[in-house]
Coordinates of C-alpha atoms (C1' of nucleotides) in Angstrom, one line a residue:
Chain W
M1 CA -20.1 24.6 -20.3
T2 CA -20.2 28.1 -20.1
E3 CA -23.4 27.5 -18.6
A4 CA -22.4 27.5 -15.1
T5 CA -22.9 29.7 -12.2
R6 CA -19.5 32.0 -11.4
R7 CA -20.2 30.1 -7.7
E8 CA -20.2 26.7 -10.0
R9 CA -17.0 27.8 -11.6
L10 CA -15.5 29.0 -8.6
R11 CA -16.3 25.7 -6.4
A12 CA -14.6 23.7 -9.5
D13 CA -11.5 25.8 -9.2
T14 CA -11.2 25.2 -5.4
E15 CA -12.1 21.9 -5.7
R16 CA -9.2 21.2 -8.4
D17 CA -6.5 23.1 -6.5
I18 CA -7.6 20.6 -3.4
R19 CA -7.0 17.8 -5.6
A20 CA -4.1 19.2 -7.0
T21 CA -2.4 20.3 -3.3
A22 CA -3.2 16.9 -2.2
R23 CA -1.7 15.1 -5.0
A24 CA 1.5 17.2 -4.6
L25 CA 1.9 16.3 -1.3
L26 CA 1.6 12.6 -1.9
V27 CA 4.2 12.9 -4.7
G28 CA 6.5 14.8 -2.7
Q29 CA 6.3 13.0 0.7
G30 CA 3.9 9.9 0.8
R31 CA 0.5 9.1 1.3
D32 CA 0.5 9.9 5.4
S33 CA 1.8 13.4 4.3
V34 CA -1.2 14.1 2.7
T35 CA -3.0 15.7 5.3
L36 CA -6.1 17.8 5.5
R37 CA -4.8 20.7 7.7
A38 CA -1.5 20.4 5.2
I39 CA -3.9 20.9 2.3
A40 CA -5.7 23.7 3.8
R41 CA -2.1 25.3 5.2
E42 CA -1.1 25.2 1.4
L43 CA -3.9 26.8 0.1
G44 CA -4.0 29.6 2.7
I45 CA -7.7 28.0 4.5
T46 CA -8.6 25.9 7.2
A47 CA -8.8 22.4 7.6
P48 CA -12.8 22.4 7.9
A49 CA -13.2 24.3 4.7
L50 CA -12.5 21.3 3.0
Y51 CA -15.5 19.4 4.4
R52 CA -17.2 21.5 2.0
Y53 CA -15.9 19.9 -0.8
Y54 CA -14.8 16.1 0.4
D55 CA -17.0 14.3 2.8
S56 CA -13.7 13.0 4.6
R57 CA -10.2 12.5 3.7
E58 CA -10.6 8.8 2.4
A59 CA -13.7 10.5 -0.3
L60 CA -10.4 13.1 -1.2
L61 CA -8.1 10.5 -1.9
R62 CA -10.7 8.3 -3.5
A63 CA -10.9 11.7 -5.9
V64 CA -7.0 11.9 -6.2
C65 CA -7.2 8.1 -7.3
E66 CA -9.7 9.1 -9.9
D67 CA -7.1 12.1 -10.7
I68 CA -4.0 9.8 -11.4
C69 CA -5.9 7.4 -13.6
A70 CA -7.1 10.0 -15.7
D71 CA -3.4 11.7 -16.0
L72 CA -2.0 8.4 -16.4
D73 CA -4.5 7.6 -19.8
A74 CA -3.6 10.9 -20.7
E75 CA -0.1 9.5 -20.6
L76 CA -0.5 6.0 -21.9
T77 CA -2.4 7.2 -24.9
P78 CA -0.3 9.6 -26.6
A79 CA 2.1 7.1 -26.2
I80 CA 0.5 4.5 -28.5
R81 CA -0.5 7.4 -31.0
D82 CA 3.0 8.2 -31.6
V83 CA 3.6 4.6 -33.0
P84 CA 2.1 3.9 -36.5
S85 CA -1.2 2.1 -36.3
D86 CA 0.1 -0.3 -39.0
D87 CA 2.9 -1.6 -35.9
P88 CA 0.6 -3.2 -33.2
L89 CA 3.0 -4.9 -31.7
G90 CA 4.9 -1.7 -31.8
R91 CA 2.1 -0.2 -29.8
V92 CA 2.0 -2.7 -27.1
F93 CA 5.4 -2.2 -26.4
A94 CA 4.9 1.6 -26.3
V95 CA 2.1 1.4 -23.5
C96 CA 4.2 -1.2 -21.5
R97 CA 7.1 0.9 -21.8
A98 CA 4.9 4.2 -20.7
F99 CA 3.4 2.1 -17.8
R100 CA 6.7 1.0 -16.5
R101 CA 8.0 4.6 -17.1
W102 CA 5.3 6.2 -15.3
A103 CA 5.2 3.9 -12.2
L104 CA 8.7 3.9 -11.5
A105 CA 8.6 8.0 -11.8
H106 CA 5.4 7.8 -9.6
P107 CA 6.0 5.2 -7.1
Q108 CA 3.8 6.9 -4.5
E109 CA 0.8 7.4 -6.9
F110 CA 1.3 4.0 -8.0
E111 CA 1.0 2.7 -4.7
L112 CA -1.9 4.6 -3.9
V113 CA -4.1 3.0 -7.4
F114 CA -2.4 -0.2 -7.6
A115 CA -1.6 -2.0 -3.8
S116 CA -4.5 -0.4 -1.9
P117 CA -7.1 -3.2 -0.5
E118 CA -10.4 -1.8 -0.4
E119 CA -11.6 1.6 -0.7
E120 CA -15.3 1.3 0.4
S121 CA -15.9 3.6 4.1
V122 CA -13.5 2.1 6.3
G123 CA -14.5 1.7 9.8
L124 CA -17.1 5.4 9.1
G125 CA -20.6 3.5 7.8
R126 CA -21.2 1.5 11.0
T127 CA -21.4 4.2 13.3
E128 CA -25.8 4.8 12.7
P129 CA -26.8 1.3 13.1
G130 CA -30.4 2.3 11.4
R131 CA -29.3 2.6 7.8
T132 CA -28.8 -1.0 7.3
E133 CA -30.6 -0.8 4.0
P134 CA -27.7 -1.6 1.0
G135 CA -30.3 -0.3 -1.5
R136 CA -29.5 3.0 -3.1
A137 CA -30.0 5.5 -0.3
E138 CA -28.2 8.3 -1.7
P139 CA -28.6 8.0 -5.4
G140 CA -25.9 10.9 -6.6
R141 CA -22.9 9.4 -4.5
A142 CA -23.3 6.0 -3.9
E143 CA -25.0 4.9 -7.1
R144 CA -21.5 5.0 -9.3
G145 CA -19.6 4.4 -5.8
R146 CA -18.5 0.9 -6.0
R147 CA -14.9 0.3 -6.8
P148 CA -14.5 3.7 -8.1
A149 CA -10.6 2.9 -8.3
Q150 CA -10.9 -0.3 -9.9
D151 CA -13.7 1.2 -12.2
R152 CA -11.4 4.0 -13.2
F153 CA -8.1 2.3 -13.9
G154 CA -10.5 -0.5 -16.0
S155 CA -11.4 2.5 -18.7
V156 CA -7.4 3.3 -18.8
F157 CA -6.7 -0.3 -19.7
I158 CA -9.6 -0.7 -21.8
H159 CA -8.5 2.6 -23.9
V160 CA -5.2 1.1 -24.6
I161 CA -6.3 -2.2 -25.5
G162 CA -8.6 -0.8 -27.2
H163 CA -6.2 1.3 -29.1
V164 CA -3.9 -1.5 -30.0
L165 CA -6.7 -3.4 -31.2
V166 CA -7.8 -1.0 -34.0
A167 CA -4.8 -2.0 -35.8
P168 CA -5.8 -3.8 -39.3
E169 CA -4.7 -6.8 -38.0
A170 CA -5.5 -8.0 -34.5
F171 CA -2.8 -9.1 -32.8
V172 CA -3.8 -11.4 -30.1
P173 CA -3.7 -15.0 -31.1
T174 CA -6.8 -16.7 -31.2
S175 CA -4.8 -20.6 -30.7
E176 CA -5.4 -20.7 -26.4
D177 CA -8.1 -22.8 -25.0
V178 CA -9.3 -20.6 -22.4
P179 CA -10.6 -22.4 -19.2
A180 CA -14.4 -23.1 -18.7
E181 CA -14.9 -21.6 -15.2
L182 CA -13.5 -18.3 -16.9
H183 CA -15.5 -18.5 -19.7
D184 CA -18.6 -16.2 -18.1
D185 CA -16.6 -13.6 -16.6
L186 CA -14.6 -13.1 -20.2
V187 CA -17.7 -12.9 -22.0
T188 CA -18.9 -10.3 -19.4
Y189 CA -15.3 -8.0 -19.6
R190 CA -15.6 -8.7 -23.8
Q191 CA -18.9 -6.8 -23.2
R192 CA -17.7 -4.2 -21.0
L193 CA -14.5 -3.7 -23.6
L194 CA -16.8 -3.3 -26.5
E195 CA -19.0 -0.5 -24.9
S196 CA -16.2 1.3 -23.5
L197 CA -14.4 1.1 -26.9
A198 CA -17.9 2.4 -28.3
E199 CA -18.0 5.5 -26.0
V200 CA -14.5 6.8 -27.2
G201 CA -16.0 6.3 -30.7
V202 CA -13.8 3.1 -32.0
T203 CA -16.4 0.5 -33.3
V204 CA -14.3 -2.8 -33.2
P205 CA -15.8 -5.8 -34.8
A206 CA -17.1 -8.1 -32.2
E207 CA -15.5 -11.2 -34.2
L208 CA -12.2 -9.4 -33.9
L209 CA -12.0 -9.8 -30.2
Q210 CA -12.4 -13.5 -29.5
L211 CA -12.8 -14.8 -26.2
D212 CA -8.8 -16.2 -26.5
G213 CA -8.0 -12.9 -27.0
V214 CA -9.3 -11.3 -23.8
Y215 CA -7.7 -14.6 -21.9
F216 CA -4.8 -13.5 -23.3
I217 CA -4.9 -10.0 -22.8
L218 CA -5.6 -11.0 -19.1
K219 CA -2.9 -13.3 -18.4
W220 CA -0.2 -10.7 -19.8
W221 CA -1.8 -8.0 -17.3
V222 CA -0.8 -10.5 -14.7
R223 CA 3.0 -10.5 -16.2
L224 CA 3.3 -6.8 -16.5
Y225 CA 1.6 -5.9 -13.1
G226 CA 3.7 -8.3 -11.7
H227 CA 7.0 -7.0 -12.7
I228 CA 6.2 -3.3 -12.3
A229 CA 4.8 -3.7 -9.1
L230 CA 7.9 -6.3 -7.9
E231 CA 10.2 -3.4 -9.6
V232 CA 8.4 -0.1 -7.9
F233 CA 8.1 -1.9 -4.6
D234 CA 11.6 -3.2 -4.9
R235 CA 10.4 -6.6 -3.5
F236 CA 12.4 -8.9 -6.1
P237 CA 13.5 -11.9 -4.1
F238 CA 17.0 -10.6 -4.5
P239 CA 18.7 -6.9 -5.2
L240 CA 18.1 -6.6 -9.2
R241 CA 20.5 -3.6 -10.1
D242 CA 18.4 -3.0 -13.2
A243 CA 15.2 -4.7 -14.4
E244 CA 14.5 -2.9 -17.5
P245 CA 16.2 -6.5 -19.1
L246 CA 13.9 -8.3 -17.6
F247 CA 11.4 -6.1 -18.7
E248 CA 12.3 -6.1 -21.9
R249 CA 12.7 -10.1 -22.1
M250 CA 9.1 -10.0 -21.2
L251 CA 8.2 -8.0 -23.6
T252 CA 10.1 -10.1 -26.3
E253 CA 8.4 -12.9 -24.9
L254 CA 4.9 -11.2 -25.1
A255 CA 5.6 -10.4 -28.8
V256 CA 6.5 -14.4 -29.5
E257 CA 3.6 -15.6 -27.7
S258 CA 1.7 -13.1 -30.2
G259 CA 2.3 -14.6 -32.8
F260 CA 5.5 -12.2 -34.0
P261 CA 8.2 -14.5 -34.3
N262 CA 11.3 -12.0 -34.9
P263 CA 10.2 -8.8 -33.0
A264 CA 11.8 -5.4 -34.4
A265 CA 11.8 -3.9 -31.0
N266 CA 15.0 -4.8 -28.8
D267 CA 15.5 -1.8 -26.2
G268 CA 13.4 1.3 -25.1
Chain I
M1 CA 20.3 -20.3 25.9
T2 CA 19.1 -20.5 29.2
E3 CA 22.0 -18.8 29.4
A4 CA 19.8 -15.4 29.8
T5 CA 19.2 -13.2 32.3
R6 CA 15.8 -13.3 34.4
R7 CA 15.6 -9.8 32.8
E8 CA 16.6 -10.4 29.8
R9 CA 13.6 -13.5 29.1
L10 CA 11.2 -10.9 31.0
R11 CA 12.3 -8.3 28.2
A12 CA 12.1 -10.7 25.0
D13 CA 8.8 -12.3 26.5
T14 CA 7.2 -8.3 26.5
E15 CA 9.0 -8.0 23.4
R16 CA 7.5 -10.5 21.8
D17 CA 3.7 -9.9 23.2
I18 CA 3.8 -6.3 21.9
R19 CA 4.7 -7.7 18.1
A20 CA 1.7 -10.3 18.6
T21 CA -0.7 -7.2 19.8
A22 CA 0.6 -5.3 17.0
R23 CA -0.3 -8.0 14.7
A24 CA -3.6 -8.9 15.9
L25 CA -4.4 -5.4 15.5
L26 CA -2.9 -5.4 11.9
V27 CA -4.8 -8.6 11.1
G28 CA -8.1 -7.3 12.5
Q29 CA -8.3 -3.5 11.4
G30 CA -5.5 -2.9 9.3
R31 CA -2.3 -1.0 9.1
D32 CA -3.5 2.4 10.6
S33 CA -5.1 0.7 13.5
V34 CA -1.8 -0.8 14.7
T35 CA -1.1 2.3 17.2
L36 CA 1.1 2.5 19.8
R37 CA -1.1 3.3 22.4
A38 CA -3.8 0.5 21.3
I39 CA -0.7 -1.8 21.9
A40 CA -0.4 -0.6 24.9
R41 CA -4.0 -0.6 26.2
E42 CA -4.1 -4.5 25.5
L43 CA -0.8 -4.9 27.1
G44 CA -2.0 -2.9 30.3
I45 CA 0.8 -0.4 29.9
T46 CA 1.1 3.0 28.7
A47 CA 2.3 3.8 25.1
P48 CA 5.8 5.7 26.0
A49 CA 6.8 2.3 27.8
L50 CA 7.2 0.6 24.1
Y51 CA 9.5 2.9 23.3
R52 CA 11.9 0.9 25.7
Y53 CA 11.3 -2.0 23.1
Y54 CA 11.6 -0.2 19.8
D55 CA 12.7 3.0 18.5
S56 CA 9.6 4.4 16.7
R57 CA 6.4 2.5 15.6
E58 CA 7.9 2.7 12.1
A59 CA 10.5 0.3 13.7
L60 CA 7.9 -1.8 15.4
L61 CA 6.2 -2.4 11.9
R62 CA 9.4 -3.4 10.7
A63 CA 9.9 -6.2 13.3
V64 CA 6.5 -7.5 12.5
C65 CA 7.1 -7.7 9.2
E66 CA 10.1 -9.9 10.0
D67 CA 7.4 -12.2 12.3
I68 CA 4.7 -12.3 9.7
C69 CA 7.5 -13.2 7.2
A70 CA 8.8 -15.9 9.5
D71 CA 5.4 -17.3 10.1
L72 CA 4.8 -17.5 6.0
D73 CA 8.1 -19.4 6.1
A74 CA 6.6 -22.1 8.8
E75 CA 3.8 -22.6 6.9
L76 CA 5.0 -22.7 3.1
T77 CA 7.8 -25.3 4.2
P78 CA 5.4 -27.9 5.8
A79 CA 3.4 -27.2 2.5
I80 CA 6.5 -29.0 0.5
R81 CA 7.4 -31.5 2.7
D82 CA 3.8 -33.2 2.5
V83 CA 4.4 -33.7 -1.0
P84 CA 7.4 -36.5 -1.9
S85 CA 10.0 -35.7 -2.9
D86 CA 10.3 -37.5 -6.3
D87 CA 7.4 -35.2 -7.6
P88 CA 9.2 -31.8 -7.5
L89 CA 6.6 -30.3 -9.5
G90 CA 4.3 -31.4 -6.8
R91 CA 6.1 -29.1 -4.3
V92 CA 6.4 -26.8 -6.5
F93 CA 2.5 -26.1 -6.9
A94 CA 2.2 -26.8 -3.1
V95 CA 4.4 -24.1 -2.5
C96 CA 2.8 -21.8 -4.7
R97 CA -0.9 -22.3 -3.8
A98 CA -0.1 -22.4 -0.2
F99 CA 1.5 -18.9 -0.9
R100 CA -1.8 -17.9 -3.0
R101 CA -4.1 -18.9 0.7
W102 CA -2.0 -17.0 2.9
A103 CA -2.1 -13.9 1.1
L104 CA -5.7 -14.5 0.2
A105 CA -6.3 -15.5 4.1
H106 CA -4.1 -12.6 5.3
P107 CA -4.2 -9.3 3.0
Q108 CA -3.1 -6.9 5.6
E109 CA 0.0 -8.8 6.4
F110 CA 0.7 -9.9 2.5
E111 CA -0.2 -6.0 1.9
L112 CA 2.4 -5.0 4.7
V113 CA 5.4 -7.4 3.8
F114 CA 4.8 -7.2 -0.2
A115 CA 3.3 -3.6 -1.0
S116 CA 5.1 -1.2 0.8
P117 CA 7.3 1.4 -1.3
E118 CA 10.8 1.5 1.4
E119 CA 11.2 1.5 5.1
E120 CA 14.1 3.3 5.4
S121 CA 14.0 5.6 8.3
V122 CA 10.6 7.6 6.9
G123 CA 11.3 11.4 7.8
L124 CA 12.8 11.1 11.2
G125 CA 16.5 10.5 10.6
R126 CA 17.2 14.5 9.4
T127 CA 16.0 16.1 12.4
E128 CA 19.4 16.1 13.6
P129 CA 21.7 17.5 11.4
G130 CA 24.4 16.9 13.1
R131 CA 25.2 13.2 12.2
T132 CA 25.3 13.3 8.4
E133 CA 27.8 10.6 8.4
P134 CA 26.5 8.0 6.3
G135 CA 29.1 5.3 8.3
R136 CA 27.9 2.8 10.7
A137 CA 27.1 5.0 13.2
E138 CA 25.4 2.2 15.6
P139 CA 26.9 -1.1 15.1
G140 CA 24.2 -3.3 16.9
R141 CA 20.9 -2.0 14.7
A142 CA 21.8 -0.9 11.8
E143 CA 24.5 -3.3 10.6
R144 CA 22.0 -5.9 9.5
G145 CA 19.2 -3.0 9.0
R146 CA 19.6 -2.5 5.2
R147 CA 15.9 -3.7 3.5
P148 CA 15.3 -6.1 6.2
A149 CA 11.9 -6.9 4.7
Q150 CA 13.4 -7.8 1.7
D151 CA 16.0 -9.9 3.3
R152 CA 13.6 -11.2 5.4
F153 CA 11.1 -12.6 2.7
G154 CA 14.0 -13.1 0.7
S155 CA 15.0 -16.1 2.9
V156 CA 11.5 -17.5 2.7
F157 CA 11.6 -17.7 -0.7
I158 CA 14.9 -19.2 -0.8
H159 CA 14.1 -21.8 1.5
V160 CA 10.9 -22.9 -0.3
I161 CA 12.8 -23.0 -3.8
G162 CA 15.7 -24.5 -2.0
H163 CA 13.5 -27.9 -0.5
V164 CA 12.4 -28.0 -4.0
L165 CA 15.5 -27.8 -6.0
V166 CA 17.1 -31.2 -3.5
A167 CA 14.5 -33.2 -5.4
P168 CA 16.5 -36.0 -7.2
E169 CA 15.8 -34.3 -10.9
A170 CA 15.9 -30.5 -10.7
F171 CA 13.0 -29.6 -12.2
V172 CA 14.2 -26.4 -13.9
P173 CA 14.8 -26.3 -17.7
T174 CA 18.1 -24.9 -18.9
S175 CA 17.1 -24.3 -22.0
E176 CA 16.6 -20.5 -21.9
D177 CA 19.3 -18.2 -22.6
V178 CA 19.5 -15.5 -20.2
P179 CA 20.0 -11.7 -20.8
A180 CA 23.5 -10.3 -21.0
E181 CA 22.6 -7.6 -18.7
L182 CA 21.3 -10.2 -15.8
H183 CA 24.1 -12.2 -15.9
D184 CA 25.9 -10.6 -13.1
D185 CA 22.7 -10.3 -11.1
L186 CA 21.9 -13.9 -11.4
V187 CA 25.3 -15.1 -10.1
T188 CA 25.0 -13.0 -6.9
Y189 CA 21.5 -14.7 -6.5
R190 CA 22.9 -18.0 -7.2
Q191 CA 25.6 -17.5 -4.7
R192 CA 23.3 -16.4 -2.0
L193 CA 20.7 -19.1 -2.8
L194 CA 23.3 -21.7 -2.1
E195 CA 24.8 -19.9 0.6
S196 CA 21.2 -19.7 2.2
L197 CA 20.6 -23.2 1.6
A198 CA 23.8 -24.5 3.0
E199 CA 22.7 -22.7 6.2
V200 CA 19.7 -24.9 6.5
G201 CA 21.6 -27.5 5.8
V202 CA 20.6 -28.5 2.4
T203 CA 23.8 -28.5 -0.1
V204 CA 23.1 -28.4 -3.6
P205 CA 25.9 -29.4 -5.9
A206 CA 26.3 -26.4 -7.9
E207 CA 26.0 -27.7 -11.3
L208 CA 22.4 -28.5 -10.6
L209 CA 21.6 -24.7 -10.2
Q210 CA 22.9 -23.3 -13.6
L211 CA 21.9 -19.6 -14.7
D212 CA 19.2 -20.4 -16.7
G213 CA 17.2 -22.2 -13.8
V214 CA 17.6 -18.9 -11.6
Y215 CA 16.3 -16.8 -14.7
F216 CA 13.4 -19.3 -14.9
I217 CA 12.9 -19.0 -11.1
L218 CA 12.8 -14.9 -11.1
K219 CA 10.7 -15.0 -14.6
W220 CA 8.1 -17.2 -12.5
W221 CA 8.2 -15.3 -9.4
V222 CA 7.2 -12.5 -11.5
R223 CA 3.8 -13.9 -12.3
L224 CA 3.2 -15.3 -9.0
Y225 CA 3.5 -12.6 -7.2
G226 CA 1.5 -10.8 -9.8
H227 CA -1.6 -13.0 -9.8
I228 CA -1.7 -12.7 -5.9
A229 CA -1.1 -9.3 -5.8
L230 CA -3.9 -8.5 -8.3
E231 CA -6.4 -10.8 -6.4
V232 CA -5.8 -9.9 -3.4
F233 CA -5.8 -5.9 -3.8
D234 CA -8.6 -7.2 -6.3
R235 CA -6.8 -4.8 -9.1
F236 CA -8.0 -6.8 -12.3
P237 CA -8.7 -5.1 -15.0
F238 CA -12.5 -6.3 -14.5
P239 CA -14.5 -8.3 -11.8
L240 CA -13.3 -11.7 -11.5
R241 CA -15.5 -13.9 -9.8
D242 CA -13.0 -16.4 -9.0
A243 CA -9.5 -16.0 -10.0
E244 CA -8.4 -19.8 -9.2
P245 CA -9.0 -21.0 -12.6
L246 CA -6.3 -18.6 -13.8
F247 CA -4.2 -19.2 -11.2
E248 CA -4.6 -23.0 -11.5
R249 CA -3.9 -22.4 -15.4
M250 CA -1.1 -20.7 -14.6
L251 CA 0.6 -23.4 -12.7
T252 CA -0.1 -25.8 -16.0
E253 CA 1.9 -23.3 -17.8
L254 CA 4.7 -23.4 -15.4
A255 CA 4.5 -27.0 -15.7
V256 CA 4.6 -27.1 -19.4
E257 CA 7.2 -24.6 -20.0
S258 CA 9.3 -26.6 -17.3
G259 CA 9.7 -29.5 -19.3
F260 CA 6.3 -31.2 -18.0
P261 CA 4.4 -32.4 -21.0
N262 CA 1.1 -33.7 -19.2
P263 CA 0.9 -32.4 -15.3
A264 CA -1.1 -34.7 -13.2
A265 CA -2.4 -32.0 -11.1
N266 CA -5.4 -30.4 -11.7
D267 CA -7.0 -28.2 -9.3
G268 CA -6.5 -27.6 -5.6
Chain S
dC1 C1' 24.4 -1.0 52.5
dA2 C1' 24.9 2.0 48.4
dA3 C1' 25.1 2.8 43.4
dC4 C1' 23.4 2.0 39.4
dT5 C1' 20.5 0.2 35.2
dG6 C1' 16.3 -1.1 33.2
dT7 C1' 11.3 -0.3 32.9
dG8 C1' 7.0 1.9 33.2
dT9 C1' 4.9 6.7 34.3
dG10 C1' 2.3 11.1 33.5
dA11 C1' 2.5 15.1 31.7
dA12 C1' 3.5 17.8 27.8
dC13 C1' 4.0 19.0 22.4
dA14 C1' 2.5 19.1 18.1
dC15 C1' -0.2 17.1 15.0
dC16 C1' -4.0 14.6 13.1
dG17 C1' -9.7 14.2 11.2
dT18 C1' -14.3 15.8 12.4
dT19 C1' -18.0 18.2 14.7
dC20 C1' -20.4 22.3 15.7
dA21 C1' -21.8 27.1 16.5
dC22 C1' -21.3 31.0 13.9
dC23 C1' -20.4 34.6 10.1
dC24 C1' -20.4 36.8 5.8
dC25 C1' -20.9 37.6 1.5
dG26 C1' -23.2 36.8 -3.0
dA27 C1' -26.8 35.4 -5.3
dC28 C1' -32.0 35.4 -5.4
dC29 C1' -36.9 36.8 -4.8
dC30 C1' -40.2 40.1 -4.2
Chain R
dG1 C1' -34.4 49.0 -3.1
dG2 C1' -34.5 45.5 0.9
dG3 C1' -35.0 40.6 2.7
dT4 C1' -34.0 36.0 2.5
dC5 C1' -31.4 32.2 1.9
dG6 C1' -27.4 29.3 1.6
dG7 C1' -22.8 28.3 0.1
dG8 C1' -18.2 29.1 1.8
dG9 C1' -15.1 30.2 5.5
dT10 C1' -13.5 30.4 10.2
dG11 C1' -12.6 29.3 15.1
dA12 C1' -12.6 26.2 19.2
dA13 C1' -13.6 22.1 20.4
dC14 C1' -13.3 16.3 21.3
dG15 C1' -10.4 12.4 21.0
dG16 C1' -6.7 10.6 18.9
dT17 C1' -2.0 9.8 17.4
dG18 C1' 3.5 9.6 17.9
dT19 C1' 6.8 11.0 20.5
dT20 C1' 9.8 13.2 24.3
dC21 C1' 11.0 14.3 29.0
dA22 C1' 11.5 14.0 34.0
dC23 C1' 10.6 11.3 37.1
dA24 C1' 9.6 7.0 40.1
dC25 C1' 10.2 2.4 41.4
dA26 C1' 12.0 -2.5 40.9
dG27 C1' 15.9 -5.2 40.6
dT28 C1' 20.6 -6.1 39.9
dT29 C1' 25.6 -5.7 41.2
dG30 C1' 29.1 -3.7 43.5

DNA sequence: CAACTGTGTGAACACCGTTCACCCCGACCC
DNA sequence: GGGTCGGGGTGAACGGTGTTCACACAGTTG
C-alpha cells in the first residue's frame, strides 16, 4: 500500500475529494445539480482540471455510483452482524429494514443507483465512426466496464444474502418449484453467489443453496425493491400516511413463507 | 366545446403540438434531450415562445407526464375490455401484462412517470422571498397542482382496477386481516376508488370492496411495480436473460392467492 | 378608427460540458 | 548540477442550455 508514489497518493486523494464533493452536491440538491463547475468551485480548482481524473461527467457519476454502493454495503453489513447468527430470520429483517431506512434517508442516491435505465456511453461513443469494432479496444477501462452499477450493487446484495446464509440452519425454503425457463439463469446466479462469497472468505456448502432458494431470494428482492422504490418515489396509488406498517407486514409474510410460523419481530 | 374562440383553439393546438414534440424527443433520446430549444426548433419557432404556454421546462415535463398517463390509461383500458367480463382473473392478467409490455416498450416514459422523486417547484420558487405565503396565491394553476403525476397515475390504476371489480363475482379475497395502522389510509383510498369509479359511470356496491380487498390490491401493486421497474431499469441482482417467466409466475401466485386454484392462463 | 391582448422575436445573461493551447512544477535521468 | 518529460492546473473558447426582457406584430375588441 505504502509503495505508492507521493504523486499517486496525491492523485488518489483529490480523486476521492472530487467524488465526495460530487456526492455532497447530489445529496443536497439532486442529480442535476452535481455539475463539473460546481464541484471544481467547491474544491478551489477549475472545471477542466476534473478531466485529468474522469473522462466525462457521466464517468464521474458512475464512480459516485460505485462509492454509494460501497457505502451501502458498509452500512448493511454491520446491520447484520448486530444480530446473532443463530437468528437468520432476524438478520434478514435487519438488513431489509436497514436498506429501507437507507433508501428513505438518501433518496437521491437511491434514485441514481437503482432507478436509471442504462449508463453505457450515452450519445458520445458514436462520434468516431472508425472505431466500430466491439472487441476489447481499451483493456484497462472497458474490461470490467459493462454494467458497473449493476455489478457493484449485485455484490452488495450478494454480501448481504451471504452473511445470512452462513447461519447454522439455512432459512431459505426449498419447497418451491422453479420455472424451467429460469433454470439456467438461476444456476448462473448461484455460481456467482458462491464465488463472490468465497472471495469474502465465506464458504457455503453448495447443497445448502438449492435452486429453490435462489428463486426464493429473487422473488423477494422484487417485493423488497418494489416497496422501497414506491416509498422513495412516493408512487403508491394513493398517498400513504406511513408505509412502515405495510413494510413490516411484508416482512411478516416473508417470515411465514420462509417457514417461520410465529415471527418474533414485530416492529423496528 | 365549439364555444371556444378561434384563438383558444389555435392555442390548444400548439399546446398539444408542444407536448407531442417534447414527448417524441423524450422517447427518442431520453429525458435530458427534451430541450426547450429543440422543441422550438422542431416546431419552427423560438424557445422563448414556449413560455407563453408553460411556466418552465419543469412545468412542461409535468404536462407531458399527464399525457403519458392518459395514454397509458387509454392503452390499458381496452386490454381489459378484450377479456370477457365473466373472467375477472383473465382481466387482471391482461392489464398486468399490458402494463409490463407498455413499460418495456416505453422505458423513458416509464422512468419519467414512475421513478422521479418529486416534481414540486424544483429550486425556482424561492427566488422571490416576498411570496412566502403558502396559501393559494394562484388559484387557476396551483389548485389541483399538488402531486399531479401521482394523482394522474392514481386515476389510471383506479380505472384499471375498477373495470376488474365490476365483474359478476369480485375476485379480491377477503380473508386477509389488514394492519390496524393502515386502516385509515385504506378507508380513504377505498373512498377515492369508489368516487373515481362513479365518475366513469361505474357504480360498485360498497360492500363489494371490503378493506381486505383494498389491502390486497395495494400489496400486489408493490409486486407488480417492483418487477416491472426492475426489468425496465435492468436492476435485477444478476443479469436475467428473460424475465417473462418470472413475471408469469408472479401472476400465477396472484391467481392462487386470489382463490383461483387452477389458473387457466399460462403464457402471454 | 383606436386600444388592447395574445403570440412570437432577438438579444442578452448566467450557466453548463467539453476541448484546446499553454504553463508550471515536481520527478526522473544523465 | 542540468535537462527532459509528463502530470496537473489554467484561461479562453465553442456550442448548448433555461430564462428574462424589451420589443414588434396580428387579431380581437371597444
